[in-house]
């Protein structure tokens, strides 16, 4: 049996029920087969793949806190420290009721390759909790964050593991987490990224994932000899990544006609009014449904199905496996030409295979959404230097990094005769640096 298939079977057997983790590992191993086959003897003798798919450490802990009724609540907290071959563990924290070990392992595993693609010295990690911030008061969120950090603080540090935001973790949560870390350790250090600008945050970090996605999209459109001017775009989700993707793509002349949240979607033929979305989501923490009450001519539809709207470009920016085979068939039938993933693994495997076989240009999340973590690494640099770059400087670096990732991904695909297959290109290019560092450092 080929080494990659053997390792996939081992992962399934040794990690029962962790379906998202299996899915992420399978995609990477399938892409790497061409590379591994050419070096099979060497990699086998080093146990390279066995080591790659096993997290260096998983920390799981209890998070007790008291709600506004005085009732004790208990959540599960985790940090998956997956791979530190090329730098300290780096990756977000997700607070969502669906969070479990499988989801955090898939995210931590993907993060290894994404972080490698940025060209910056950051290893792969992810963490979070099944805590649901929706509907909680600020005091409840603070109480939760303080309890979560009381345990997590034992395992992180500016040169050890540097968490950031993800679903359900934004500026407010990072602030509470940072305050508690500082109180417990007495250290004013860059232990978290996505911090507020008044206490060590980087300009453009808030916008970075969404902006980076659109800088990548510009490269993809340019490769087709086109521009974003006049394109019709759908962006799913309405959180941090979605909002700043809409902002940048609109600035570049495209029209975003639909967005959603977990309850339903809005359609606005005139182009989404982002100020309204920002007010609903960033200020009032409300539901996307409210948009239709505020913007005449727009329509809200309860439930799933945003992909039924025709578009040239579809940018899934909500969550894993939101885009399935049935949906991409509809997108294709309605003329969609490009899909770039703002979210992590939003496209199912069957849908990805269909996309690649049917001529839709596709950029996987680990390349397309790497601008967020790349700018986090720039925040770490600024913290180390005790210095801040201007917005223009950070934005220019972000743009350069996204262009560089596009070049690396298309080059790796071409080197293996897989021109235009950016899934293979991203996995191969991400892997190459990590494997080099792992081999140099011996069996650790
Ligand atoms: P936010 O919490 O800011 O927003 C998440 C959005 O996705 C919300 O609109 C939310 O809707 C929707 N969503 C979340 N879970 C589900 C679900 N199970 N079903 C349907 N909709 C859902 O998160 P981000 O914007 O930060 O993250 C979005 C995606 O981007 C995630 O996959 C994340 O891992 C990825 N990502 C984030 C980066 C970052 O820097 N923040 C960097 C790289 C990737 P609702 O409010 O109804 O839950
Ligand atoms: O998935 C991701 O890359 C993130 N949530 C951002 C991680 C980070 O450390 O900025």
Coordinates of C-alpha atoms and ligand atoms in Angstrom, one line a residue:
X1 CA 0.0 0.0 0.0
X2 CA 1.4 3.5 -0.8
X3 CA 2.8 5.3 2.3
X4 CA 0.2 8.1 2.1
X5 CA -2.7 5.6 2.0
X6 CA -1.2 3.6 4.9
X7 CA -1.0 6.8 7.0
X8 CA -4.5 7.8 6.2
X9 CA -5.8 4.3 7.3
X10 CA -3.7 4.7 10.5
X11 CA -5.2 8.2 11.2
X12 CA -8.8 6.9 10.8
X13 CA -8.1 3.9 13.0
X14 CA -6.3 5.8 15.7
X15 CA -8.6 8.8 15.8
X16 CA -12.1 7.3 15.7
X17 CA -15.0 9.5 14.9
X18 CA -12.8 12.6 14.1
X19 CA -14.4 13.1 10.7
X20 CA -13.2 16.7 10.1
X21 CA -9.7 15.7 11.0
X22 CA -9.8 12.7 8.7
X23 CA -11.1 14.9 5.9
X24 CA -8.3 17.5 6.2
X25 CA -5.6 14.8 6.5
X26 CA -6.9 12.9 3.4
X27 CA -6.9 16.0 1.2
X28 CA -3.3 16.8 2.2
X29 CA -2.1 13.2 1.8
X30 CA -3.8 12.8 -1.5
X31 CA -2.0 16.0 -2.8
X32 CA 1.3 14.9 -1.3
X33 CA 1.3 11.5 -2.9
X34 CA 3.3 12.6 -5.9
X35 CA 6.0 14.1 -3.6
X36 CA 6.0 11.2 -1.1
X37 CA 6.1 8.5 -3.8
X38 CA 9.3 10.1 -5.1
X39 CA 11.0 10.0 -1.7
X40 CA 9.2 7.0 -0.2
X41 CA 12.1 5.1 1.3
X42 CA 13.6 8.2 3.0
X43 CA 10.4 9.4 4.4
X44 CA 9.3 6.0 5.7
X45 CA 12.7 5.5 7.4
X46 CA 12.2 8.8 9.2
X47 CA 8.6 8.1 10.1
X48 CA 7.9 11.5 8.6
X49 CA 4.2 11.1 7.9
X50 CA 3.5 9.4 11.2
X51 CA 5.1 12.4 12.9
X52 CA 3.3 15.0 10.7
X53 CA -0.2 13.7 11.4
X54 CA 0.3 13.5 15.2
X55 CA -0.1 16.7 17.2
X56 CA 2.9 17.5 19.3
X57 CA 0.6 18.1 22.2
X58 CA -3.2 18.6 22.9
X59 CA -4.1 20.4 26.1
X60 CA -7.7 20.1 27.2
X61 CA -9.2 21.7 30.3
X62 CA -12.3 22.7 32.2
X63 CA -13.6 26.2 32.0
X64 CA -15.9 27.1 34.9
X65 CA -17.6 30.5 35.0
X66 CA -20.6 32.1 36.5
X67 CA -23.4 33.5 34.4
X68 CA -25.6 36.6 35.0
X69 CA -28.1 34.5 36.9
X70 CA -25.4 33.4 39.3
X71 CA -25.5 29.9 37.9
X72 CA -22.2 28.0 37.4
X73 CA -21.5 27.0 33.8
X74 CA -18.8 24.6 32.7
X75 CA -17.3 24.5 29.2
X76 CA -14.5 22.5 27.5
X77 CA -11.3 24.3 26.6
X78 CA -8.6 23.1 24.2
X79 CA -5.3 24.0 22.6
X80 CA -3.9 21.8 19.9
X81 CA -0.1 22.4 19.5
X82 CA 0.3 20.6 16.2
X83 CA 3.7 21.3 14.7
X84 CA 6.5 23.6 15.8
X85 CA 9.1 22.7 13.1
X86 CA 9.2 26.2 11.6
X87 CA 8.2 28.5 14.5
X88 CA 6.2 28.8 17.7
X89 CA 2.7 27.4 17.4
X90 CA 0.4 29.9 15.8
X91 CA -3.3 29.8 15.1
X92 CA -6.7 31.1 16.3
X93 CA -9.1 30.3 19.1
X94 CA -12.6 29.4 18.1
X95 CA -15.6 29.8 20.5
X96 CA -18.6 28.0 19.0
X97 CA -21.0 25.4 20.4
X98 CA -19.8 22.9 17.7
X99 CA -16.2 23.0 18.8
X100 CA -14.7 19.6 19.6
X101 CA -11.3 17.9 19.3
X102 CA -11.8 16.8 15.7
X103 CA -12.6 20.3 14.5
X104 CA -9.6 21.8 16.3
X105 CA -7.3 19.1 15.0
X106 CA -8.4 19.7 11.4
X107 CA -7.9 23.4 11.9
X108 CA -4.5 22.9 13.6
X109 CA -3.3 20.5 10.9
X110 CA -4.3 22.9 8.1
X111 CA -2.6 25.7 9.9
X112 CA 0.8 24.0 9.6
X113 CA 0.7 24.3 5.8
X114 CA -1.0 27.7 5.7
X115 CA 1.6 29.2 8.1
X116 CA 4.4 27.7 6.0
X117 CA 3.0 29.2 2.9
X118 CA 3.2 32.7 4.4
X119 CA 7.0 32.4 4.4
X120 CA 7.1 33.6 8.0
X121 CA 8.4 31.7 11.0
X122 CA 5.2 30.3 12.5
X123 CA 4.3 26.7 13.4
X124 CA 0.7 25.3 13.5
X125 CA -1.8 25.3 16.3
X126 CA -5.5 26.0 17.1
X127 CA -7.6 26.1 20.1
X128 CA -11.0 27.1 21.5
X129 CA -14.1 26.1 23.4
X130 CA -17.6 24.9 22.9
X131 CA -18.7 28.2 24.6
X132 CA -21.3 30.1 22.6
X133 CA -20.8 33.9 22.8
X134 CA -24.1 34.5 21.1
X135 CA -26.6 36.2 23.4
X136 CA -24.1 36.5 26.3
X137 CA -23.5 39.8 28.1
X138 CA -20.1 41.5 28.0
X139 CA -19.6 40.5 31.6
X140 CA -20.4 36.8 30.9
X141 CA -17.9 36.9 27.9
X142 CA -15.3 38.5 30.2
X143 CA -15.9 35.9 33.0
X144 CA -15.5 33.1 30.4
X145 CA -12.4 34.6 28.8
X146 CA -10.7 35.1 32.2
X147 CA -11.4 31.5 33.3
X148 CA -10.3 30.1 29.9
X149 CA -7.0 32.1 30.0
X150 CA -6.3 31.1 33.6
X151 CA -5.7 27.6 32.4
X152 CA -4.4 28.4 28.9
X153 CA -1.7 30.8 30.2
X154 CA 0.3 27.9 31.5
X155 CA 1.0 26.7 28.0
X156 CA 1.4 29.8 25.8
X157 CA 4.0 32.6 25.4
X158 CA 5.4 35.0 22.8
X159 CA 8.1 32.5 21.8
X160 CA 6.0 29.4 22.5
X161 CA 2.5 29.6 21.3
X162 CA 0.6 32.7 20.1
X163 CA -3.2 32.4 19.8
X164 CA -5.4 34.8 17.9
X165 CA -9.1 35.0 16.9
X166 CA -11.3 32.8 14.8
X167 CA -15.1 32.2 14.8
X168 CA -16.6 33.8 17.9
X169 CA -13.3 35.4 18.9
X170 CA -12.8 39.0 17.9
X171 CA -11.4 42.2 19.3
X172 CA -13.5 42.1 22.5
X173 CA -12.5 38.5 23.4
X174 CA -8.8 39.0 22.6
X175 CA -8.8 42.1 24.9
X176 CA -10.2 40.1 27.9
X177 CA -7.9 37.2 27.2
X178 CA -4.9 39.5 27.0
X179 CA -5.8 41.4 30.2
X180 CA -6.0 38.1 32.1
X181 CA -2.7 36.8 30.7
X182 CA -0.9 39.9 31.7
X183 CA -2.5 39.8 35.2
X184 CA -1.5 36.2 35.8
X185 CA 2.0 36.3 34.4
X186 CA 3.1 40.0 34.8
X187 CA 4.3 39.9 31.2
X188 CA 3.5 42.6 28.6
X189 CA 4.4 40.5 25.6
X190 CA 3.0 39.6 22.2
X191 CA 1.3 36.4 23.4
X192 CA -1.9 37.0 21.4
X193 CA -2.4 38.7 18.0
X194 CA -5.5 40.6 16.9
X195 CA -4.9 42.9 19.9
X196 CA -6.4 46.4 20.0
X197 CA -4.3 49.2 18.6
X198 CA -3.9 50.8 22.0
X199 CA -2.2 47.8 23.5
X200 CA 0.1 46.3 20.9
X201 CA -2.2 45.4 18.0
X202 CA -1.2 45.8 14.4
X203 CA -2.9 48.1 11.9
X204 CA -4.8 46.1 9.2
X205 CA -4.9 42.9 11.3
X206 CA -8.7 43.2 11.6
X207 CA -9.0 43.6 7.8
X208 CA -6.2 41.2 6.9
X209 CA -8.0 37.9 6.2
X210 CA -10.6 39.5 4.0
X211 CA -8.3 41.9 2.2
X212 CA -5.7 39.1 1.7
X213 CA -8.4 36.9 0.2
X214 CA -9.2 39.6 -2.3
X215 CA -5.5 40.2 -3.1
X216 CA -5.3 36.5 -3.9
X217 CA -8.5 36.7 -6.0
X218 CA -6.9 39.6 -8.0
X219 CA -4.0 37.2 -8.9
X220 CA -6.4 34.5 -9.9
X221 CA -8.5 36.9 -12.1
X222 CA -5.4 38.4 -13.6
X223 CA -4.2 34.9 -14.5
X224 CA -7.4 34.6 -16.6
X225 CA -6.5 38.0 -18.2
X226 CA -9.4 39.7 -16.5
X227 CA -10.1 42.2 -13.7
X228 CA -12.6 42.4 -10.8
X229 CA -14.3 45.3 -12.4
X230 CA -18.0 44.6 -12.9
X231 CA -17.9 41.0 -11.5
X232 CA -20.8 39.7 -9.5
X233 CA -19.7 38.2 -6.2
X234 CA -21.3 36.2 -3.4
X235 CA -19.6 36.2 0.0
X236 CA -20.9 33.8 2.6
X237 CA -20.8 34.5 6.3
X238 CA -21.0 38.0 7.7
X239 CA -18.3 37.9 10.3
X240 CA -14.7 39.3 10.3
X241 CA -13.5 37.6 7.2
X242 CA -16.7 38.1 5.1
X243 CA -17.0 41.8 6.0
X244 CA -13.5 42.8 5.0
X245 CA -13.6 40.6 1.8
X246 CA -16.7 42.5 0.8
X247 CA -15.0 45.9 1.6
X248 CA -12.0 45.2 -0.5
X249 CA -13.7 43.5 -3.5
X250 CA -16.2 46.4 -3.7
X251 CA -13.3 48.9 -3.6
X252 CA -11.9 47.1 -6.6
X253 CA -15.0 47.5 -8.7
X254 CA -16.9 44.2 -8.1
X255 CA -20.5 44.0 -6.8
X256 CA -21.4 41.8 -3.9
X257 CA -25.0 40.8 -4.1
X258 CA -25.5 38.3 -1.2
X259 CA -24.2 37.5 2.3
X260 CA -25.5 35.2 5.0
X261 CA -25.3 34.0 8.6
X262 CA -26.3 30.7 10.2
X263 CA -30.0 31.7 10.0
X264 CA -30.4 32.8 6.4
X265 CA -29.3 35.0 3.5
X266 CA -29.8 38.5 2.1
X267 CA -29.9 39.4 -1.6
X268 CA -29.4 43.0 -2.7
X269 CA -29.2 43.5 -6.5
X270 CA -27.9 47.0 -6.0
X271 CA -24.8 45.7 -4.2
X272 CA -24.5 45.1 -0.4
X273 CA -24.4 48.3 1.7
X274 CA -21.5 47.3 4.0
X275 CA -22.1 50.1 6.5
X276 CA -25.4 48.6 7.3
X277 CA -23.9 45.1 7.7
X278 CA -21.1 46.5 9.9
X279 CA -23.6 48.2 12.1
X280 CA -25.7 45.0 12.5
X281 CA -22.7 42.7 13.0
X282 CA -19.9 44.7 14.6
X283 CA -21.9 47.2 16.7
X284 CA -25.2 45.6 17.5
X285 CA -24.1 41.9 17.2
X286 CA -27.4 41.2 15.5
X287 CA -28.7 38.9 12.7
X288 CA -28.3 39.4 8.9
X289 CA -32.1 39.3 8.6
X290 CA -32.2 42.9 9.9
X291 CA -30.6 44.1 6.7
X292 CA -33.8 43.6 4.7
X293 CA -35.7 45.8 7.2
X294 CA -33.1 48.6 6.8
X295 CA -32.3 48.5 3.0
X296 CA -35.3 48.9 0.6
X297 CA -35.3 46.5 -2.3
X298 CA -33.2 43.8 -0.5
X299 CA -34.7 40.4 0.3
X300 CA -34.1 38.0 3.2
X301 CA -34.5 34.3 2.8
X302 CA -34.6 32.1 5.9
X303 CA -32.4 29.0 5.8
X304 CA -29.7 27.7 3.4
X305 CA -29.5 28.2 -0.4
X306 CA -27.4 31.4 -1.0
X307 CA -25.7 29.5 -3.8
X308 CA -28.9 29.6 -5.9
X309 CA -28.1 33.2 -6.7
X310 CA -26.1 33.6 -9.9
X311 CA -22.6 35.0 -9.6
X312 CA -19.2 35.1 -11.3
X313 CA -17.2 34.6 -8.1
X314 CA -18.2 32.7 -4.9
X315 CA -16.2 33.3 -1.7
X316 CA -17.2 31.0 1.2
X317 CA -16.2 32.8 4.4
X318 CA -18.3 31.2 7.1
X319 CA -17.4 27.7 8.2
X320 CA -16.3 24.1 7.3
X321 CA -18.2 22.1 4.8
X322 CA -20.8 24.8 4.1
X323 CA -20.4 24.2 0.3
X324 CA -21.4 20.8 -0.9
X325 CA -21.6 19.0 -4.3
X326 CA -25.2 19.9 -4.9
X327 CA -24.5 23.6 -4.3
X328 CA -21.4 23.7 -6.6
X329 CA -23.3 22.1 -9.4
X330 CA -25.8 24.9 -9.2
X331 CA -23.0 27.5 -9.0
X332 CA -21.5 26.0 -12.2
X333 CA -24.8 25.9 -14.0
X334 CA -25.3 29.6 -13.2
X335 CA -21.9 30.6 -14.6
X336 CA -19.7 30.8 -11.6
X337 CA -16.0 30.8 -12.7
X338 CA -14.0 31.3 -9.5
X339 CA -14.3 30.0 -5.9
X340 CA -11.7 31.2 -3.3
X341 CA -12.0 30.0 0.3
X342 CA -12.0 32.6 3.0
X343 CA -13.1 30.1 5.6
X344 CA -11.1 27.0 6.5
X345 CA -12.2 23.9 4.6
X346 CA -15.6 25.3 3.6
X347 CA -15.9 23.0 0.6
X348 CA -16.6 19.3 1.0
X349 CA -14.3 16.9 -0.7
X350 CA -16.9 15.8 -3.3
X351 CA -17.5 19.4 -4.1
X352 CA -13.8 20.2 -4.4
X353 CA -13.3 17.3 -6.8
X354 CA -16.3 18.5 -8.9
X355 CA -14.9 22.0 -9.0
X356 CA -11.4 20.8 -10.2
X357 CA -12.9 18.6 -12.8
X358 CA -15.3 21.2 -14.2
X359 CA -13.0 24.1 -14.8
X360 CA -13.9 26.4 -12.0
X361 CA -10.8 28.2 -10.8
X362 CA -10.4 27.2 -7.1
X363 CA -8.1 28.5 -4.4
X364 CA -8.1 26.5 -1.1
X365 CA -8.4 28.2 2.3
X366 CA -4.9 27.5 3.4
X367 CA -3.6 29.7 0.6
X368 CA -6.5 32.1 0.1
X369 CA -7.1 33.0 3.8
X370 CA -3.4 33.0 4.9
X371 CA -3.4 36.8 5.0
X372 CA -4.9 36.8 8.5
X373 CA -2.2 34.7 10.1
X374 CA 0.5 36.4 8.0
X375 CA -0.5 39.7 9.4
X376 CA -0.6 38.2 12.9
X377 CA 3.0 37.2 12.3
X378 CA 3.7 40.9 11.3
X379 CA 2.0 41.9 14.6
X380 CA 4.5 39.5 16.4
X381 CA 7.4 41.2 14.6
X382 CA 6.2 44.7 15.6
X383 CA 5.7 43.6 19.2
X384 CA 9.3 42.1 19.3
X385 CA 10.7 45.4 17.9
X386 CA 8.5 47.5 20.2
X387 CA 7.5 49.4 17.1
X388 CA 4.5 49.9 14.8
X389 CA 4.3 50.0 11.1
X390 CA 1.8 52.3 9.3
X391 CA -1.3 50.9 7.8
X392 CA 0.2 51.5 4.3
X393 CA 3.3 49.5 5.3
X394 CA 1.4 46.6 6.7
X395 CA -1.0 46.5 3.8
X396 CA 1.9 46.5 1.3
X397 CA 3.5 43.6 3.1
X398 CA 0.2 41.7 3.2
X399 CA -0.2 42.2 -0.6
X400 CA 3.3 41.1 -1.2
X401 CA 2.8 38.0 0.9
X402 CA -0.4 37.1 -1.0
X403 CA 1.3 37.5 -4.4
X404 CA 4.1 35.4 -3.2
X405 CA 1.8 32.6 -2.0
X406 CA 0.0 32.7 -5.3
X407 CA 3.4 32.3 -7.1
X408 CA 4.5 29.5 -4.8
X409 CA 1.2 27.6 -5.2
X410 CA 1.1 27.8 -8.9
X411 CA 4.8 27.0 -9.2
X412 CA 4.5 23.9 -7.0
X413 CA 1.5 22.7 -9.0
X414 CA 3.3 23.2 -12.3
X415 CA 6.5 21.4 -11.1
X416 CA 4.4 18.3 -10.6
X417 CA 2.6 18.6 -13.9
X418 CA -0.6 19.7 -12.2
X419 CA -1.0 23.2 -13.7
X420 CA -3.9 25.1 -12.2
X421 CA -4.6 22.6 -9.4
X422 CA -4.0 25.0 -6.5
X423 CA -5.2 22.4 -4.0
X424 CA -2.2 20.3 -4.8
X425 CA 0.0 23.3 -5.2
X426 CA -0.8 24.7 -1.8
X427 CA -0.4 21.4 0.0
X428 CA 2.9 20.6 -1.7
X429 CA 4.4 24.1 -1.3
X430 CA 3.3 24.3 2.3
X431 CA 4.7 20.8 3.0
X432 CA 8.1 21.4 1.4
X433 CA 9.3 23.9 4.0
X434 CA 7.9 22.0 7.0
X435 CA 9.5 18.7 5.9
X436 CA 12.8 20.3 5.3
X437 CA 12.8 21.8 8.9
X438 CA 11.5 18.5 10.4
X439 CA 14.3 16.5 8.7
X440 CA 17.0 19.0 9.8
X441 CA 15.9 18.8 13.4
X442 CA 16.0 15.0 13.8
X443 CA 13.5 12.7 15.4
X444 CA 11.7 15.0 17.7
Ligands
LIG1 P1 -16.8 35.3 12.8 O1 -17.2 34.7 14.1 O2 -16.4 36.7 12.7 O3 -17.9 35.0 11.7 C1 -18.4 33.8 11.4 C2 -19.5 33.9 10.3 O4 -19.7 32.6 9.8 C3 -20.8 34.4 10.9 O5 -21.5 35.0 9.9 C4 -21.5 33.1 11.3 O6 -22.9 33.2 11.4 C5 -21.1 32.2 10.2 N1 -21.0 30.8 10.7 C6 -20.2 30.3 11.7 N2 -20.5 29.0 12.0 C7 -21.5 28.7 11.2 C8 -22.2 27.5 11.0 N3 -22.0 26.4 11.7 N4 -23.2 27.6 10.0 C9 -23.5 28.7 9.3 N5 -22.8 29.8 9.5 C10 -21.8 29.8 10.4 O7 -15.6 34.4 12.2 P2 -14.5 34.7 11.1 O8 -15.1 35.6 10.1 O9 -13.3 35.1 11.9 O10 -14.2 33.2 10.5 C11 -14.9 32.7 9.4 C12 -14.1 31.6 8.8 O11 -12.8 32.1 8.4 C13 -13.8 30.4 9.7 O12 -13.8 29.3 8.9 C14 -12.4 30.7 10.2 O13 -11.8 29.6 10.6 C15 -11.8 31.3 9.0 N6 -10.6 32.2 9.1 C16 -10.6 33.2 10.0 C17 -9.5 34.0 10.1 C18 -9.5 35.2 10.9 O14 -8.5 36.0 10.9 N7 -10.5 35.6 11.7 C19 -8.3 33.7 9.3 C20 -8.4 32.6 8.4 C21 -9.5 31.9 8.3 P3 -23.6 33.2 12.8 O15 -23.3 34.6 13.4 O16 -25.0 33.0 12.5 O17 -23.0 32.1 13.6
LIG2 O1 -7.5 30.3 10.6 C1 -6.7 31.2 10.8 O2 -5.7 31.3 10.1 C2 -7.0 32.2 11.8 N1 -8.0 32.1 12.5 C3 -6.0 33.3 12.1 C4 -4.9 32.7 13.0 C5 -3.9 33.8 13.5 O3 -3.1 33.4 14.3 O4 -4.0 34.9 13.2

